[in-house]
């Protein structure tokens, strides 16, 4: 994985209508992107996969769609006004600003890379006899590097827990971390910087109230929890899911759509009885990693990373990290948020947010387990792990976007072999049948081979070619994007053949059987 791959993903995403720089004709707006004609389809399909699996497949979860603007007191109650800060540090020579914890984590990643290299050497040396687990426990170089990592993590955790920004700076200096731009170690002190965007509500600035663009969708769920519980007659445990935009004034928005100032979240708050949070936390960790792995993007591309520095609202938290082109980074968070948010909203609103538990015969403020995934990060995870350059038997190479078929923007491209003899009409006839179930595309320009390659690169799972025989025997050639195998099939069988591979229902059934295997 490398910067090169990220560059390839960025240019591929633009060339094939997935992602464009925002307001490009004005030279773009930093770290802001627009989803193109294929991008919006992929994004919508990811949302459908998440929504169907979380809401439709869980009887105890329902969805809402809350407003982006919320009463300003919401953010005071949630702690975002006072504590939603990033610890920032400037390099005095390059004038570049960094998140202090990210500088330290990048340093740790370099040490981790040394361990990975050592493991690769061991594997090369011992071949089939290589026992990775044993090697990690005994190899002196690995142990030395792991000890360094542990020591840095301990110091970082202590400094953050005691909110000692001086010690964070001292750690950066002790580790000899240099600015990636200037190469110098000439750092300012570490300062806290609030990440919320604010604006005014009302037409006259003097008479207006400052309001914030929501930095997370979660609070829209918390303030509606009793509305949903009462109107939906929900019993604890139950969950509320939501997909929507969130905004953060990230200082170092970078790495394409990985860190943006305007992005989308898919969040679910699961309301539980106090004291049961540990088991529900484990359950949701398992459920969410399983959701990811059902997509077949590579089992080794995921790992959990437990938080050392807990957010102000959590008593346990883990990240599901994905192996992005820049290395393993956070894709989703699973947080045990205690009763922090609901209690804080009770206090600031003066309204009771308690639940009467008929089994316990008492009222309490529920605890909450949250699962929170960035839609744009999920998009990047899928694009970057699907983009492949393949060497073919004839010595040529092809670029293929092996998207999970159920998420692909276009499911089927239909080509008439030539532009005459009634073949275009037959091709359109086929599309007219398929279009109710599948997103189809008609293409008649260029040689068939070229059309196949274009659809491979665009990520289309199936291409169908209509030729002169099709007019007589009602058969067509169907070509599979991944295997490049071509098969002659009856037109009437197309919905079944295509449906089995590309339908969301097939993916959801696979997910369900994976879940059943765990239980
Ligand atoms: N409600 C909890 C919450 O917002 P978070 O870890 O700050 O937790 C959740 O964010 C997810 O949102 C992250 O795992 C990430 O996928 C996504 N995310 C956060 N900041 C982002 C940004 N600036 N750009 C894109 N995605 C972001």
PDB file of C-alpha atoms in Angstrom, residues 9 80 84 86 107 109 111 176 221 259 286 343 356 391 443 465 471 474 494:
ATOM      1  CA  UNK A   9      -7.503   5.998  -6.707  1.00  0.00           C
ATOM      2  CA  UNK A  80     -18.752  19.794  22.272  1.00  0.00           C
ATOM      3  CA  UNK A  84     -14.503  19.092  21.172  1.00  0.00           C
ATOM      4  CA  UNK A  86      -7.918  18.964  18.776  1.00  0.00           C
ATOM      5  CA  UNK A 107       5.822   7.920  14.693  1.00  0.00           C
ATOM      6  CA  UNK A 109       3.300   3.564  12.783  1.00  0.00           C
ATOM      7  CA  UNK A 111       7.981   1.486  14.520  1.00  0.00           C
ATOM      8  CA  UNK A 176      12.756  13.606  17.858  1.00  0.00           C
ATOM      9  CA  UNK A 221     -30.798  10.734  18.083  1.00  0.00           C
ATOM     10  CA  UNK A 259     -10.697  13.550   6.418  1.00  0.00           C
ATOM     11  CA  UNK A 286     -18.596  -8.350  16.595  1.00  0.00           C
ATOM     12  CA  UNK A 343     -28.055  12.860  31.629  1.00  0.00           C
ATOM     13  CA  UNK A 356     -39.605   3.115  32.965  1.00  0.00           C
ATOM     14  CA  UNK A 391      -1.586  -8.927 -15.908  1.00  0.00           C
ATOM     15  CA  UNK A 443     -23.196   1.347 -24.966  1.00  0.00           C
ATOM     16  CA  UNK A 465     -23.480  -8.641 -25.823  1.00  0.00           C
ATOM     17  CA  UNK A 471     -32.350 -12.265 -32.879  1.00  0.00           C
ATOM     18  CA  UNK A 474     -33.046 -15.330 -27.843  1.00  0.00           C
ATOM     19  CA  UNK A 494     -30.752 -12.994 -17.197  1.00  0.00           C
TER      20      UNK A 494
END
